[in-house]
CSV table of C-alpha atoms and ligand atoms in Angstrom, one decimal:
chain,number,residue,atom,x,y,z
Z,1438,MET,CA,234.4,-39.8,4.3
Z,1439,PRO,CA,231.0,-38.9,3.0
Z,1440,LYS,CA,228.7,-41.7,1.8
Z,1441,THR,CA,228.4,-42.0,-2.0
Z,1442,ILE,CA,224.7,-41.6,-3.1
Z,1443,TYR,CA,224.1,-43.7,-6.2
Z,1444,SER,CA,221.0,-41.8,-7.5
Z,1445,GLU,CA,222.2,-40.7,-10.9
Z,1446,ILE,CA,222.4,-43.0,-13.9
Z,1447,GLU,CA,225.6,-42.2,-15.7
Z,1448,LEU,CA,225.2,-42.2,-19.5
Z,1449,PRO,CA,227.9,-44.0,-21.5
Z,1450,GLU,CA,229.6,-42.0,-24.2
Z,1451,ILE,CA,227.8,-43.8,-27.0
Z,1452,VAL,CA,224.4,-43.2,-25.3
Z,1453,ARG,CA,225.3,-39.4,-25.2
Z,1454,LYS,CA,226.0,-39.6,-28.9
Z,1455,ALA,CA,222.7,-41.4,-29.6
Z,1456,ASN,CA,220.9,-38.7,-27.6
Z,1457,GLU,CA,222.5,-36.1,-29.7
Z,1458,LEU,CA,221.5,-38.0,-32.9
Z,1459,ALA,CA,217.9,-38.3,-31.6
Z,1460,ASN,CA,217.8,-34.5,-31.0
Z,1461,LYS,CA,219.2,-33.9,-34.5
Z,1462,LEU,CA,216.6,-36.2,-36.1
Z,1463,ASN,CA,213.7,-34.8,-34.0
Z,1464,PHE,CA,213.2,-38.3,-32.5
Z,1465,PRO,CA,211.4,-37.7,-29.2
Z,1466,LEU,CA,213.6,-38.1,-26.0
Z,1467,MET,CA,211.5,-38.2,-22.8
Z,1468,PRO,CA,214.2,-39.0,-20.2
Z,1469,GLU,CA,211.7,-38.5,-17.3
Z,1470,GLY,CA,209.3,-41.1,-18.8
Z,1471,ARG,CA,205.8,-40.6,-20.2
Z,1472,PRO,CA,203.0,-39.2,-18.0
Z,1473,VAL,CA,200.0,-41.5,-17.7
Z,1474,GLY,CA,197.8,-41.3,-20.8
Z,1475,HIS,CA,200.4,-39.4,-22.9
Z,1476,LYS,CA,199.6,-39.6,-26.6
Z,1477,GLY,CA,202.5,-39.0,-28.9
Z,1478,PRO,CA,205.0,-40.6,-31.3
Z,1479,PRO,CA,207.3,-43.3,-30.0
Z,1480,SER,CA,210.2,-42.1,-28.0
Z,1481,ALA,CA,213.7,-43.2,-27.2
Z,1482,CYS,CA,214.3,-45.4,-24.2
Z,1483,ILE,CA,214.7,-43.7,-20.9
Z,1484,PRO,CA,217.9,-44.0,-18.8
Z,1485,SER,CA,216.3,-46.4,-16.3
Z,1486,VAL,CA,215.3,-48.8,-19.1
Z,1487,GLY,CA,218.7,-48.3,-20.8
Z,1488,LYS,CA,220.5,-49.2,-17.7
Z,1489,LEU,CA,218.4,-52.4,-17.4
Z,1490,LEU,CA,219.3,-53.2,-21.0
Z,1491,GLN,CA,223.0,-52.7,-20.3
Z,1492,VAL,CA,222.9,-54.9,-17.2
Z,1493,LEU,CA,221.1,-57.7,-19.0
Z,1494,ALA,CA,223.4,-57.5,-22.1
Z,1495,SER,CA,226.4,-57.7,-19.8
Z,1496,GLY,CA,225.0,-61.0,-18.6
Z,1497,LYS,CA,225.3,-62.5,-22.1
Z,1498,PRO,CA,229.0,-62.8,-22.9
Z,1499,ASN,CA,229.3,-64.1,-26.5
Z,1500,GLY,CA,225.5,-63.8,-26.8
Z,1501,ARG,CA,223.3,-62.9,-29.6
Z,1502,ILE,CA,221.3,-59.8,-28.7
Z,1503,GLY,CA,218.5,-58.2,-30.7
Z,1504,GLU,CA,216.4,-55.1,-30.8
Z,1505,GLN,CA,213.1,-54.6,-32.7
Z,1506,GLY,CA,212.8,-50.9,-33.5
Z,1507,THR,CA,216.1,-49.1,-33.5
Z,1508,GLY,CA,214.6,-45.6,-33.5
Z,1509,ALA,CA,217.5,-43.1,-33.1
Z,1510,GLY,CA,219.8,-45.7,-31.6
Z,1511,VAL,CA,219.4,-44.8,-27.9
Z,1512,GLY,CA,218.4,-48.3,-26.8
Z,1513,THR,CA,220.9,-49.8,-29.2
Z,1514,ALA,CA,223.6,-47.7,-27.6
Z,1515,TRP,CA,222.7,-48.9,-24.1
Z,1516,LEU,CA,222.7,-52.5,-25.3
Z,1517,ALA,CA,226.1,-51.9,-27.1
Z,1518,SER,CA,227.6,-50.6,-23.9
Z,1519,GLY,CA,226.8,-53.9,-22.2
Z,1520,LEU,CA,228.3,-56.2,-24.9
Z,1521,ARG,CA,230.9,-58.6,-23.5
Z,1522,ASN,CA,233.5,-60.7,-25.3
Z,1523,ASP,CA,232.2,-61.7,-28.8
Z,1524,ALA,CA,228.6,-60.8,-28.1
Z,1525,ARG,CA,226.7,-59.4,-31.2
Z,1526,LEU,CA,223.9,-56.9,-31.4
Z,1527,ILE,CA,221.4,-56.9,-34.3
Z,1528,SER,CA,218.9,-54.0,-34.4
Z,1529,VAL,CA,216.1,-53.7,-37.0
Z,1530,GLU,CA,214.5,-50.5,-38.0
Z,1531,ILE,CA,211.7,-50.1,-40.6
Z,1532,ASN,CA,212.4,-46.4,-41.3
Z,1533,PRO,CA,215.4,-46.2,-43.7
Z,1534,THR,CA,216.3,-42.6,-42.6
Z,1535,LEU,CA,216.7,-43.7,-39.0
Z,1536,ALA,CA,218.4,-46.9,-39.9
Z,1537,THR,CA,221.0,-45.1,-42.1
Z,1538,ALA,CA,221.7,-42.5,-39.4
Z,1539,VAL,CA,222.2,-45.1,-36.7
Z,1540,THR,CA,224.4,-47.3,-39.0
Z,1541,GLU,CA,226.7,-44.3,-39.3
Z,1542,LEU,CA,226.6,-43.8,-35.5
Z,1543,PHE,CA,227.9,-47.4,-35.0
Z,1544,LYS,CA,230.3,-47.5,-37.9
Z,1545,ASP,CA,233.2,-48.2,-35.5
Z,1546,TYR,CA,231.4,-51.0,-33.7
Z,1547,PRO,CA,232.0,-54.2,-35.6
Z,1548,ASN,CA,229.8,-56.2,-33.3
Z,1549,VAL,CA,226.7,-54.0,-33.8
Z,1550,GLU,CA,224.6,-54.4,-37.0
Z,1551,ILE,CA,221.7,-52.2,-38.0
Z,1552,LYS,CA,219.3,-53.8,-40.4
Z,1553,THR,CA,216.7,-51.9,-42.4
Z,1554,GLY,CA,213.3,-53.4,-42.8
Z,1555,ASP,CA,210.3,-54.9,-41.0
Z,1556,TRP,CA,211.7,-57.1,-38.2
Z,1557,HIS,CA,209.0,-59.8,-39.0
Z,1558,LYS,CA,210.8,-60.3,-42.3
Z,1559,VAL,CA,214.4,-59.4,-41.4
Z,1560,MET,CA,214.8,-61.4,-38.1
Z,1561,ASN,CA,215.6,-65.1,-39.0
Z,1562,PRO,CA,213.4,-67.4,-36.7
Z,1563,ASN,CA,216.1,-70.0,-37.0
Z,1564,GLU,CA,218.7,-67.8,-35.2
Z,1565,PRO,CA,217.2,-67.3,-31.7
Z,1566,TYR,CA,218.4,-64.6,-29.4
Z,1567,ASP,CA,219.9,-64.6,-25.9
Z,1568,LEU,CA,218.3,-61.2,-25.2
Z,1569,LEU,CA,215.7,-59.3,-27.2
Z,1570,PHE,CA,214.4,-55.8,-26.7
Z,1571,MET,CA,210.9,-55.8,-28.3
Z,1572,ASP,CA,210.4,-52.1,-28.9
Z,1573,ALA,CA,208.6,-51.9,-32.2
Z,1574,MET,CA,205.2,-51.3,-30.7
Z,1575,PRO,CA,204.0,-54.9,-30.2
Z,1576,ARG,CA,200.2,-54.4,-30.2
Z,1577,GLY,CA,197.4,-56.8,-29.3
Z,1578,GLU,CA,197.4,-58.7,-32.6
Z,1579,LEU,CA,201.1,-59.7,-32.4
Z,1580,LEU,CA,200.8,-60.6,-28.8
Z,1581,ASN,CA,197.7,-62.6,-29.4
Z,1582,PRO,CA,198.0,-66.0,-27.6
Z,1583,SER,CA,198.0,-67.7,-31.0
Z,1584,ASN,CA,201.3,-66.0,-31.7
Z,1585,TRP,CA,202.9,-66.7,-28.3
Z,1586,ASN,CA,204.8,-69.8,-29.4
Z,1587,ALA,CA,206.3,-68.1,-32.5
Z,1588,LEU,CA,207.4,-65.2,-30.3
Z,1589,VAL,CA,208.9,-67.3,-27.6
Z,1590,ASP,CA,210.8,-69.3,-30.2
Z,1591,VAL,CA,212.6,-66.1,-31.2
Z,1592,ILE,CA,214.7,-66.4,-28.0
Z,1593,LYS,CA,216.7,-69.3,-26.6
Z,1594,ILE,CA,215.7,-71.2,-23.4
Z,1595,GLY,CA,217.1,-69.1,-20.6
Z,1596,GLY,CA,217.0,-66.1,-22.9
Z,1597,GLN,CA,215.1,-62.9,-22.1
Z,1598,ILE,CA,212.7,-60.5,-23.7
Z,1599,VAL,CA,212.4,-56.9,-22.5
Z,1600,MET,CA,209.3,-54.7,-23.1
Z,1601,ASP,CA,208.9,-51.2,-21.8
Z,1602,ASP,CA,206.4,-48.4,-21.8
Z,1603,LEU,CA,203.8,-50.0,-19.6
Z,1604,THR,CA,201.7,-48.0,-17.2
Z,1605,PRO,CA,201.5,-49.5,-13.7
Z,1606,VAL,CA,198.0,-51.0,-13.3
Z,1607,GLU,CA,197.0,-49.0,-10.3
Z,1608,GLN,CA,197.5,-45.8,-12.4
Z,1609,TRP,CA,195.3,-46.9,-15.3
Z,1610,LEU,CA,192.7,-44.5,-16.6
Z,1611,PRO,CA,189.1,-45.7,-16.1
Z,1612,GLU,CA,188.6,-46.0,-19.9
Z,1613,TRP,CA,191.4,-48.5,-20.2
Z,1614,ASN,CA,189.7,-51.1,-18.0
Z,1615,ASP,CA,188.2,-53.0,-20.9
Z,1616,ILE,CA,191.4,-53.2,-23.1
Z,1617,VAL,CA,193.4,-56.4,-23.4
Z,1618,ASP,CA,196.6,-56.1,-21.4
Z,1619,ALA,CA,198.5,-57.9,-24.1
Z,1620,LYS,CA,202.1,-57.4,-22.8
Z,1621,ARG,CA,201.2,-58.6,-19.3
Z,1622,GLU,CA,199.1,-61.5,-20.6
Z,1623,PHE,CA,202.2,-62.6,-22.6
Z,1624,ALA,CA,204.5,-62.3,-19.6
Z,1625,PHE,CA,202.3,-63.7,-16.8
Z,1626,ALA,CA,199.8,-66.2,-18.5
Z,1627,ASN,CA,202.2,-67.8,-20.9
Z,1628,PRO,CA,203.3,-71.3,-19.7
Z,1629,ARG,CA,206.7,-71.1,-21.5
Z,1630,VAL,CA,208.0,-68.0,-19.7
Z,1631,VAL,CA,208.4,-66.4,-16.3
Z,1632,GLY,CA,208.0,-62.6,-16.2
Z,1633,VAL,CA,208.5,-59.8,-13.7
Z,1634,GLU,CA,207.3,-56.2,-13.9
Z,1635,VAL,CA,209.8,-53.6,-12.7
Z,1636,ARG,CA,209.0,-49.9,-12.1
Z,1637,THR,CA,211.2,-47.7,-14.3
Z,1638,THR,CA,209.8,-44.2,-13.3
Z,1639,GLN,CA,206.9,-43.2,-11.1
Z,1640,THR,CA,204.5,-43.6,-14.1
Z,1641,THR,CA,206.2,-46.3,-16.2
Z,1642,SER,CA,207.3,-49.9,-15.9
Z,1643,ALA,CA,209.0,-52.6,-17.9
Z,1644,LEU,CA,208.7,-56.4,-18.2
Z,1645,ILE,CA,211.6,-58.8,-18.1
Z,1646,ILE,CA,210.5,-62.2,-19.5
Z,1647,THR,CA,212.7,-65.4,-19.4
Z,1648,ARG,CA,212.0,-68.3,-21.6
Z,1649,THR,CA,211.8,-71.5,-19.5
Z,1650,LYS,CA,210.5,-74.1,-22.1
I,951,SAM,C1,209.8,-46.9,-29.5
I,951,SAM,S1,210.7,-46.6,-31.0
I,951,SAM,C2,212.2,-47.4,-30.7
I,951,SAM,C3,213.1,-46.7,-29.7
I,951,SAM,C4,214.4,-47.4,-29.5
I,951,SAM,N1,214.3,-48.9,-29.4
I,951,SAM,C5,215.1,-46.9,-28.3
I,951,SAM,O1,215.2,-47.6,-27.3
I,951,SAM,O2,215.6,-45.7,-28.2
I,951,SAM,C6,209.9,-47.7,-32.1
I,951,SAM,C7,210.6,-47.8,-33.5
I,951,SAM,O3,210.2,-49.0,-34.1
I,951,SAM,C8,210.1,-48.8,-35.5
I,951,SAM,N2,209.3,-49.8,-36.1
I,951,SAM,C9,207.9,-49.9,-36.0
I,951,SAM,N3,207.5,-51.0,-36.6
I,951,SAM,C10,208.6,-51.7,-37.0
I,951,SAM,C11,208.8,-53.0,-37.6
I,951,SAM,N4,207.8,-53.8,-37.9
I,951,SAM,N5,210.1,-53.4,-37.8
I,951,SAM,C12,211.1,-52.6,-37.5
I,951,SAM,N6,211.0,-51.4,-36.9
I,951,SAM,C13,209.7,-51.0,-36.6
I,951,SAM,C14,209.6,-47.4,-35.6
I,951,SAM,O4,210.0,-46.8,-36.8
I,951,SAM,C15,210.3,-46.7,-34.4
I,951,SAM,O5,211.6,-46.1,-34.8
């Protein structure tokens, strides 16, 4: 019997539908990942990140799972495909057109809620998450060490944050050498978390960060 080669990531039905929605809304899909130095609007999560989200969500039965930045619902769909038992998914999108379209996509998913607004205001800091996909372009200011405690408090002890769209350091362009590497600083210099960087394509990586304290 021929050996099965597990090289393809199979897309769940709801992810296929979210991809179709992204195409309809002209929300960029870059399934192969971004080339180094690519400048362009934010894009939907790539299959290797989606699979990571599905696997992590599957490890949180009855959990409270969040997403900052719904986009066209592709990451939402991957997370939704991993929900177990009574786990709930809350995704927040600032663009009302996107939020309305994705709400329609998930109308038959009672455990998925799309909220419209700025996640800073919409996500209640008193209701921490078991898993949070931070995908609303966290920039230096938000990830400044003075904000680390507030950000860590958004997840439970043992809970995890996922950030994607990093460029592996050895592929950095020379002009980036002076910029603050805010996502990695948060993951690797923060005494309340442990983090790991995983390669998602040849030119992209993601961080998985677990709160320890
Ligand atoms: C990278 S895209 C999200 C892609 C999506 N998470 C996925 O995996 O397919 C970033 C999204 O964040 C939204 N966004 C930006 N700032 C936000 C904020 N403060 N609150 C909520 N959404 C925000 C943008 O409108 C955009 O749709």
